[in-house]
Amino acid sequence: MIASAICVHSSHHQVAGTRLRGDAGGMKVTLKPQGSAQFLATLPALTGFIAHESLVAVFFSGKRSIGSFRLDLPADDDLVTTREFANLVVDTLCRVPGCTGAVPVIYCDRAVGGNTRLPYSLLWSLLEDCLADSEIEVLDACCVASDGWGSYLDADLPVGGRDLEEIDQNPMRLDAMMAVDREIVDLDAMSELPSSDERLSAETSKALADRLDALPTSLRLHEVLQALDLDLDDLVRRISLGIPPPGPDHVGSVDRLLDFCTVAHLDIVREIFLVGLAFGPEALSLAAQESQHTRVRHTQLASVAYRVENTLTELVLRGIPAAPPDRERMRSAVQVLQRCCAAADPTVRADLTAMIAWLWWAIGISSVAERLLAQVLEHDPDHGLAGVFADLCLGYAAPAWFVEPNPDAESIA
């Protein structure tokens, strides 16, 4: 992962100087955007995603950014709904240790038109009031609309706002993308799963059923892993390499898929595997040890919702404070599991989707996790893992590792 850090110097409440540091091709890169347009040009590289109908808040400790988060905009201009949303934004900022300043940015499809007021002025007014009651300084506040952009703090905003080309064609955008050297993703596209391959799905479903039907109805965790010849450490290594299980010619595809589909369908095994994907072999071993005597059956036994006090569940929900998750490995896992979805029957597809949702949540993209979880719960309203994380996402409960001060923090979306 290429770490990025931002240091902001404010002048008249607008971003006047920003330093974005990264590592491109082994060379240290320092960028110093001047003003709001250049700052906005760097945001896709800083956050790692392109936002739509969203509020993105970049938060700072002193002059250094320590992360960002994204929320869907409220659906309408209802005063009560908008005030609740403003309170949520500020409450979230206040929960970040060391946060002293913020730059809220609204991305919307509304037009500025012939107005001198930017869209979502009511939301900004309520945000401004909430922030004024906190100890968080507003370094800038911007809106990027469909036909123009501007700062809510700009007393000289022209009619119709400022030209979007000041952001889109700004050389600083390319410089920032090169500095952090990572893919910029579209949040809407991230929420889509591949269509099902009916032939491969049928073959995989039969192989999985045959495999699980051969098991006794009740075995302890270590007995299940032994009986199925599942080496979770090896699976973590394989998925880390980004090996795409299903091939276009179907030759060998079922064999490559079977282990991943098996893991996805056994809830306790699935959670241990998620811990390993996020935190590595040591955490995987700890999780397996904690659950070694738990009885496992291939019928969604002992849902995570009923094991909240279990150390394994605590690892899944909160992580290990001393060991931040490996986001590159988790992104690789997302790609592999997405391809597995194309070859899974609806039930296993739901299990895989719940895993993908958890990985996005752990990476910090909770809005994508929420959309994926909605798909799972539509298929299975009682899905344990999806139910727990749906509550977390809807309540905007960020993983523990995102509220620790970290100069290399990624964004929460």
Coordinates of C-alpha atoms in Angstrom, one line a residue:
M1 CA 0.0 0.0 0.0
I2 CA 1.2 3.5 -0.8
A3 CA 0.6 5.7 2.2
S4 CA -0.5 9.3 1.7
A5 CA -0.4 12.2 4.1
I6 CA -1.8 15.7 3.9
C7 CA -0.8 18.8 5.8
V8 CA -3.2 21.8 5.4
H9 CA -2.5 25.5 6.2
S10 CA -5.7 27.5 6.4
S11 CA -6.2 31.1 5.4
H12 CA -9.6 32.9 5.7
H13 CA -11.1 29.5 6.3
Q14 CA -10.2 28.2 2.9
V15 CA -7.5 25.7 2.0
A16 CA -4.6 27.8 1.0
G17 CA -1.8 25.2 1.0
T18 CA -1.8 21.5 1.1
R19 CA 1.0 19.0 1.0
L20 CA 0.3 15.6 -0.4
R21 CA 3.2 13.2 0.1
G22 CA 3.5 9.8 -1.6
D23 CA 5.8 7.3 -3.1
A24 CA 5.7 6.8 -6.8
G25 CA 8.1 4.5 -8.4
G26 CA 10.4 4.6 -5.3
M27 CA 10.6 8.4 -5.5
K28 CA 9.2 10.6 -2.7
V29 CA 6.6 13.0 -4.1
T30 CA 5.4 16.2 -2.4
L31 CA 2.5 18.2 -3.8
K32 CA 1.4 21.6 -2.5
P33 CA -2.1 22.4 -3.8
Q34 CA -3.0 26.1 -3.5
G35 CA -6.7 26.9 -2.9
S36 CA -9.9 25.0 -3.0
A37 CA -9.8 23.9 -6.7
Q38 CA -6.5 22.2 -6.3
F39 CA -7.5 20.6 -3.0
L40 CA -10.7 19.2 -4.6
A41 CA -8.6 17.9 -7.5
T42 CA -6.5 15.8 -5.1
L43 CA -9.5 14.2 -3.3
P44 CA -10.1 11.2 -5.6
A45 CA -6.4 10.2 -5.0
L46 CA -6.7 11.0 -1.3
T47 CA -9.9 9.0 -0.7
G48 CA -9.3 6.3 -3.4
F49 CA -12.9 6.6 -4.8
I50 CA -15.1 8.8 -6.9
A51 CA -18.2 9.9 -4.9
H52 CA -21.7 10.5 -6.1
E53 CA -24.6 12.1 -4.2
S54 CA -22.3 12.1 -1.2
L55 CA -20.8 14.1 1.6
V56 CA -17.1 13.5 1.9
A57 CA -15.5 14.9 5.1
V58 CA -11.7 15.1 5.3
F59 CA -10.6 15.4 8.9
F60 CA -7.4 16.8 10.3
S61 CA -5.2 16.8 13.4
G62 CA -3.6 20.2 13.3
K63 CA -2.4 20.6 9.7
R64 CA -2.2 16.9 8.9
S65 CA -5.1 14.9 7.5
I66 CA -5.8 11.7 9.4
G67 CA -8.5 10.3 7.2
S68 CA -11.9 10.9 5.6
F69 CA -15.4 9.4 5.5
R70 CA -18.3 9.4 3.1
L71 CA -22.1 9.4 3.7
D72 CA -25.0 9.3 1.3
L73 CA -26.7 12.7 1.1
P74 CA -30.1 12.9 2.7
A75 CA -32.9 12.2 0.3
D76 CA -34.7 15.6 0.5
D77 CA -34.5 19.0 2.1
D78 CA -36.7 18.2 5.0
L79 CA -35.4 20.2 8.0
V80 CA -35.6 17.4 10.6
T81 CA -33.9 14.8 8.3
T82 CA -31.2 17.3 7.3
R83 CA -30.5 18.3 10.9
E84 CA -30.2 14.7 11.9
F85 CA -27.7 14.1 9.1
A86 CA -25.7 17.2 10.1
N87 CA -25.6 16.0 13.7
L88 CA -24.4 12.5 12.4
V89 CA -21.5 14.1 10.4
V90 CA -20.3 16.2 13.3
D91 CA -20.8 13.4 15.9
T92 CA -18.6 11.2 13.7
L93 CA -15.9 13.9 13.4
C94 CA -16.0 14.4 17.2
R95 CA -15.4 10.6 17.8
V96 CA -12.2 10.7 15.9
P97 CA -9.3 11.1 18.4
G98 CA -7.2 14.1 17.7
C99 CA -9.5 15.6 15.1
T100 CA -9.2 19.4 15.2
G101 CA -10.4 20.5 11.8
A102 CA -12.4 19.3 8.8
V103 CA -13.3 20.0 5.2
P104 CA -16.8 18.8 4.3
V105 CA -17.3 18.4 0.5
I106 CA -20.8 17.8 -1.1
Y107 CA -20.9 15.9 -4.4
C108 CA -24.4 16.1 -6.0
D109 CA -26.2 16.0 -9.3
R110 CA -28.1 19.2 -8.6
A111 CA -27.2 22.3 -10.6
V112 CA -26.1 25.7 -9.4
G113 CA -28.0 27.2 -12.4
G114 CA -28.3 30.9 -12.3
N115 CA -27.9 31.2 -8.6
T116 CA -25.3 32.6 -6.3
R117 CA -26.2 30.0 -3.7
L118 CA -24.8 26.5 -4.0
P119 CA -27.0 23.4 -3.7
Y120 CA -27.6 21.9 -0.3
S121 CA -27.2 25.3 1.4
L122 CA -29.6 24.2 4.1
L123 CA -27.4 21.2 4.9
W124 CA -24.3 23.5 5.0
S125 CA -26.1 26.0 7.3
L126 CA -26.9 23.2 9.7
L127 CA -23.5 21.7 9.5
E128 CA -22.0 25.1 10.2
D129 CA -24.1 25.5 13.3
C130 CA -23.2 22.1 14.6
L131 CA -19.5 22.6 13.9
A132 CA -19.6 26.0 15.6
D133 CA -20.8 24.2 18.8
S134 CA -17.9 21.8 18.6
E135 CA -14.1 22.3 18.9
I136 CA -13.6 21.4 15.2
E137 CA -12.4 24.1 12.9
V138 CA -13.9 24.4 9.4
L139 CA -10.9 24.7 7.1
D140 CA -13.1 24.9 4.0
A141 CA -16.6 23.7 2.9
C142 CA -17.3 23.0 -0.8
C143 CA -19.9 21.7 -3.2
V144 CA -19.2 20.0 -6.5
A145 CA -22.5 20.2 -8.5
S146 CA -23.5 19.0 -11.9
D147 CA -22.7 22.3 -13.6
G148 CA -20.2 24.1 -11.4
W149 CA -18.5 24.1 -8.0
G150 CA -17.7 26.5 -5.2
S151 CA -16.9 27.0 -1.6
Y152 CA -19.7 27.9 0.8
L153 CA -17.2 30.2 2.5
D154 CA -16.5 32.1 -0.8
A155 CA -18.1 35.6 -0.5
D156 CA -17.2 36.2 -4.2
L157 CA -18.8 33.1 -5.7
P158 CA -19.9 34.1 -9.2
V159 CA -23.4 33.4 -10.5
G160 CA -23.6 29.8 -11.6
G161 CA -20.6 28.8 -9.5
R162 CA -17.1 28.2 -10.8
D163 CA -16.1 26.1 -13.8
L164 CA -15.8 22.4 -13.2
E165 CA -12.7 22.3 -15.5
E166 CA -10.8 24.1 -12.7
I167 CA -11.0 20.7 -10.9
D168 CA -11.3 18.2 -13.7
Q169 CA -8.6 19.5 -15.8
N170 CA -6.3 20.6 -13.0
P171 CA -2.8 19.2 -13.3
M172 CA -2.8 18.6 -9.6
R173 CA -5.3 15.8 -10.1
L174 CA -2.9 13.7 -12.2
D175 CA 0.0 14.6 -9.9
A176 CA -2.0 13.4 -6.9
M177 CA -3.0 10.1 -8.6
M178 CA 0.7 9.5 -9.5
A179 CA 1.8 10.3 -5.9
V180 CA -0.4 7.7 -4.2
D181 CA -0.1 5.2 -7.1
R182 CA -3.4 3.4 -6.5
E183 CA -6.6 2.7 -8.5
I184 CA -9.4 5.3 -8.1
V185 CA -12.7 3.3 -8.0
D186 CA -16.3 4.3 -8.5
L187 CA -18.5 3.5 -5.5
D188 CA -21.5 2.5 -7.6
A189 CA -19.5 0.1 -9.7
M190 CA -18.0 -1.4 -6.5
S191 CA -21.5 -2.4 -5.3
E192 CA -22.2 -4.6 -8.4
L193 CA -21.5 -8.3 -8.5
P194 CA -20.9 -10.4 -11.6
S195 CA -23.9 -12.2 -13.1
S196 CA -24.2 -15.9 -12.4
D197 CA -22.7 -18.5 -14.7
E198 CA -25.6 -21.1 -14.6
R199 CA -23.6 -24.1 -15.8
L200 CA -20.6 -23.5 -13.5
S201 CA -23.0 -22.7 -10.6
A202 CA -24.8 -26.0 -11.0
E203 CA -21.6 -28.0 -11.1
T204 CA -20.1 -26.2 -8.1
S205 CA -23.4 -26.5 -6.1
K206 CA -23.5 -30.3 -6.7
A207 CA -19.8 -30.7 -5.7
L208 CA -20.3 -28.6 -2.5
A209 CA -23.4 -30.6 -1.5
D210 CA -21.6 -33.9 -2.1
R211 CA -18.7 -32.7 0.0
L212 CA -20.8 -31.4 2.9
D213 CA -23.2 -34.3 2.9
A214 CA -20.3 -36.7 3.6
L215 CA -19.7 -35.0 6.9
P216 CA -21.4 -36.1 10.2
T217 CA -24.0 -33.7 11.3
S218 CA -22.0 -32.3 14.2
L219 CA -18.2 -31.9 14.4
R220 CA -15.9 -29.6 16.3
L221 CA -14.1 -27.0 14.3
H222 CA -10.7 -28.8 14.1
E223 CA -12.5 -32.0 13.1
V224 CA -14.3 -30.2 10.2
L225 CA -11.1 -28.7 8.9
Q226 CA -9.4 -32.0 9.0
A227 CA -12.3 -33.9 7.4
L228 CA -12.6 -31.4 4.6
D229 CA -8.8 -31.0 4.2
L230 CA -9.1 -27.3 4.6
D231 CA -5.8 -25.4 5.2
L232 CA -7.0 -21.9 6.0
D233 CA -3.4 -20.5 6.0
D234 CA -2.9 -21.8 2.5
L235 CA -6.2 -20.4 1.4
V236 CA -5.2 -16.9 2.7
R237 CA -1.9 -17.2 0.8
R238 CA -3.7 -18.3 -2.3
I239 CA -6.2 -15.5 -2.2
S240 CA -3.4 -13.0 -1.4
L241 CA -2.0 -13.7 -4.8
G242 CA -5.2 -12.8 -6.4
I243 CA -5.7 -16.2 -8.1
P244 CA -9.0 -16.0 -10.0
P245 CA -10.7 -19.3 -9.2
P246 CA -13.2 -19.7 -12.2
G247 CA -11.6 -20.0 -15.6
P248 CA -13.4 -19.1 -18.8
D249 CA -13.3 -22.7 -20.1
H250 CA -14.6 -24.2 -16.9
V251 CA -11.7 -26.7 -16.9
G252 CA -10.6 -27.1 -13.2
S253 CA -12.9 -24.2 -12.2
V254 CA -15.0 -26.3 -9.7
D255 CA -11.9 -27.6 -8.0
R256 CA -10.5 -24.0 -7.6
L257 CA -13.9 -22.7 -6.3
L258 CA -14.8 -25.5 -3.9
D259 CA -12.6 -24.5 -1.0
F260 CA -13.7 -20.9 -1.1
C261 CA -17.4 -21.8 -1.4
T262 CA -17.0 -24.3 1.5
V263 CA -15.4 -21.7 3.7
A264 CA -18.1 -19.2 2.8
H265 CA -20.9 -21.6 3.7
L266 CA -19.6 -22.6 7.2
D267 CA -20.2 -19.6 9.4
I268 CA -17.5 -20.2 12.0
V269 CA -14.9 -21.2 9.5
R270 CA -15.9 -18.1 7.4
E271 CA -15.3 -15.8 10.3
I272 CA -11.9 -17.3 11.1
F273 CA -10.9 -16.9 7.5
L274 CA -12.0 -13.3 7.5
V275 CA -9.8 -12.7 10.5
G276 CA -6.9 -14.3 8.7
L277 CA -7.5 -12.2 5.6
A278 CA -7.5 -9.0 7.5
F279 CA -4.8 -9.6 10.2
G280 CA -2.6 -12.4 9.0
P281 CA -1.5 -15.9 10.1
E282 CA -1.0 -15.1 13.7
A283 CA -4.6 -13.7 14.1
L284 CA -6.0 -16.6 12.1
S285 CA -4.3 -19.1 14.5
L286 CA -5.6 -17.2 17.5
A287 CA -9.1 -17.2 16.1
A288 CA -9.0 -20.9 15.3
Q289 CA -7.6 -21.7 18.8
E290 CA -10.5 -19.7 20.4
S291 CA -13.1 -21.7 18.5
Q292 CA -11.4 -25.1 18.2
H293 CA -14.0 -26.8 20.4
T294 CA -17.0 -25.1 18.8
R295 CA -19.3 -27.5 17.0
V296 CA -19.7 -26.8 13.3
R297 CA -22.5 -28.1 11.0
H298 CA -23.1 -27.1 7.5
T299 CA -26.5 -25.5 8.3
Q300 CA -25.5 -22.0 9.4
L301 CA -25.2 -23.2 13.0
A302 CA -24.4 -20.8 15.8
S303 CA -24.8 -17.5 13.9
V304 CA -22.4 -14.7 14.8
A305 CA -25.3 -12.8 16.2
Y306 CA -25.4 -15.3 19.1
R307 CA -21.7 -15.1 19.8
V308 CA -21.2 -11.4 20.4
E309 CA -19.2 -12.1 23.6
N310 CA -17.0 -14.7 21.8
T311 CA -13.3 -13.7 21.3
L312 CA -13.6 -14.7 17.7
T313 CA -16.5 -12.3 17.1
E314 CA -14.6 -9.6 18.9
L315 CA -11.7 -10.1 16.5
V316 CA -14.1 -9.8 13.5
L317 CA -15.9 -6.8 14.8
R318 CA -13.1 -4.8 16.3
G319 CA -9.8 -6.3 15.1
I320 CA -6.5 -6.3 16.9
P321 CA -5.5 -2.8 17.9
A322 CA -1.8 -3.6 17.6
A323 CA -2.1 -5.0 14.1
P324 CA -3.9 -2.9 11.5
P325 CA -5.5 -4.9 8.7
D326 CA -3.7 -5.7 5.4
R327 CA -5.9 -3.7 3.0
E328 CA -4.1 -4.8 -0.1
R329 CA -4.7 -8.5 0.8
M330 CA -8.4 -7.7 1.5
R331 CA -8.8 -5.9 -1.8
S332 CA -7.3 -9.0 -3.5
A333 CA -9.7 -11.2 -1.6
V334 CA -12.6 -9.0 -2.8
Q335 CA -11.6 -9.6 -6.4
V336 CA -11.3 -13.4 -6.0
L337 CA -14.6 -13.7 -4.0
Q338 CA -16.4 -11.6 -6.6
R339 CA -15.4 -14.1 -9.3
C340 CA -16.5 -16.9 -7.0
C341 CA -20.0 -15.3 -6.9
A342 CA -20.4 -16.0 -10.6
A343 CA -20.1 -19.7 -10.0
A344 CA -22.1 -20.1 -6.8
D345 CA -25.7 -21.0 -6.2
P346 CA -27.9 -18.3 -4.6
T347 CA -27.3 -19.5 -1.0
V348 CA -23.5 -19.6 -1.3
R349 CA -23.5 -16.5 -3.4
A350 CA -25.2 -14.8 -0.4
D351 CA -22.5 -16.1 1.9
L352 CA -19.8 -14.9 -0.4
T353 CA -21.4 -11.5 -0.7
A354 CA -21.6 -11.2 3.1
M355 CA -17.8 -11.9 3.2
I356 CA -17.2 -9.3 0.5
A357 CA -19.3 -6.8 2.4
W358 CA -17.3 -7.4 5.6
L359 CA -14.1 -6.9 3.6
W360 CA -15.3 -3.5 2.2
W361 CA -16.3 -2.5 5.7
A362 CA -12.9 -3.5 7.1
I363 CA -11.2 -1.6 4.3
G364 CA -13.3 1.4 5.2
I365 CA -15.9 1.5 2.4
S366 CA -19.0 1.0 4.6
S367 CA -21.4 2.4 2.1
V368 CA -20.6 -0.3 -0.4
A369 CA -20.8 -2.9 2.4
E370 CA -24.3 -1.6 3.2
R371 CA -25.5 -2.0 -0.4
L372 CA -24.1 -5.6 -0.6
L373 CA -25.6 -6.5 2.7
A374 CA -29.0 -5.4 1.5
Q375 CA -28.7 -7.9 -1.3
V376 CA -27.8 -10.7 1.2
L377 CA -30.7 -9.9 3.5
E378 CA -33.1 -9.8 0.6
H379 CA -32.2 -13.4 -0.1
D380 CA -31.9 -14.5 3.6
P381 CA -33.3 -12.1 6.2
D382 CA -31.8 -14.3 9.0
H383 CA -28.3 -14.4 7.6
G384 CA -26.2 -14.0 10.8
L385 CA -23.1 -12.3 9.5
A386 CA -25.1 -10.0 7.2
G387 CA -27.5 -9.1 10.0
V388 CA -24.8 -8.0 12.4
F389 CA -22.9 -5.9 9.9
A390 CA -26.1 -4.4 8.5
D391 CA -26.7 -3.0 11.9
L392 CA -23.1 -1.7 12.1
C393 CA -23.2 -0.1 8.7
L394 CA -26.6 1.5 9.2
G395 CA -25.4 2.9 12.5
Y396 CA -22.1 4.0 10.9
A397 CA -20.0 2.0 13.3
A398 CA -16.5 2.2 11.9
P399 CA -13.9 -0.5 12.6
A400 CA -11.7 0.3 15.6
W401 CA -8.6 0.7 13.4
F402 CA -10.2 3.8 11.7
V403 CA -10.6 5.8 14.8
E404 CA -7.0 5.6 15.9
P405 CA -4.8 8.5 14.9
N406 CA -2.8 7.3 11.9
P407 CA -0.8 9.5 9.5
D408 CA -1.3 6.8 6.8
A409 CA -5.0 6.5 7.3
E410 CA -7.2 5.6 4.4
S411 CA -10.7 6.9 3.9
I412 CA -14.0 5.6 5.3
A413 CA -16.7 5.6 2.7

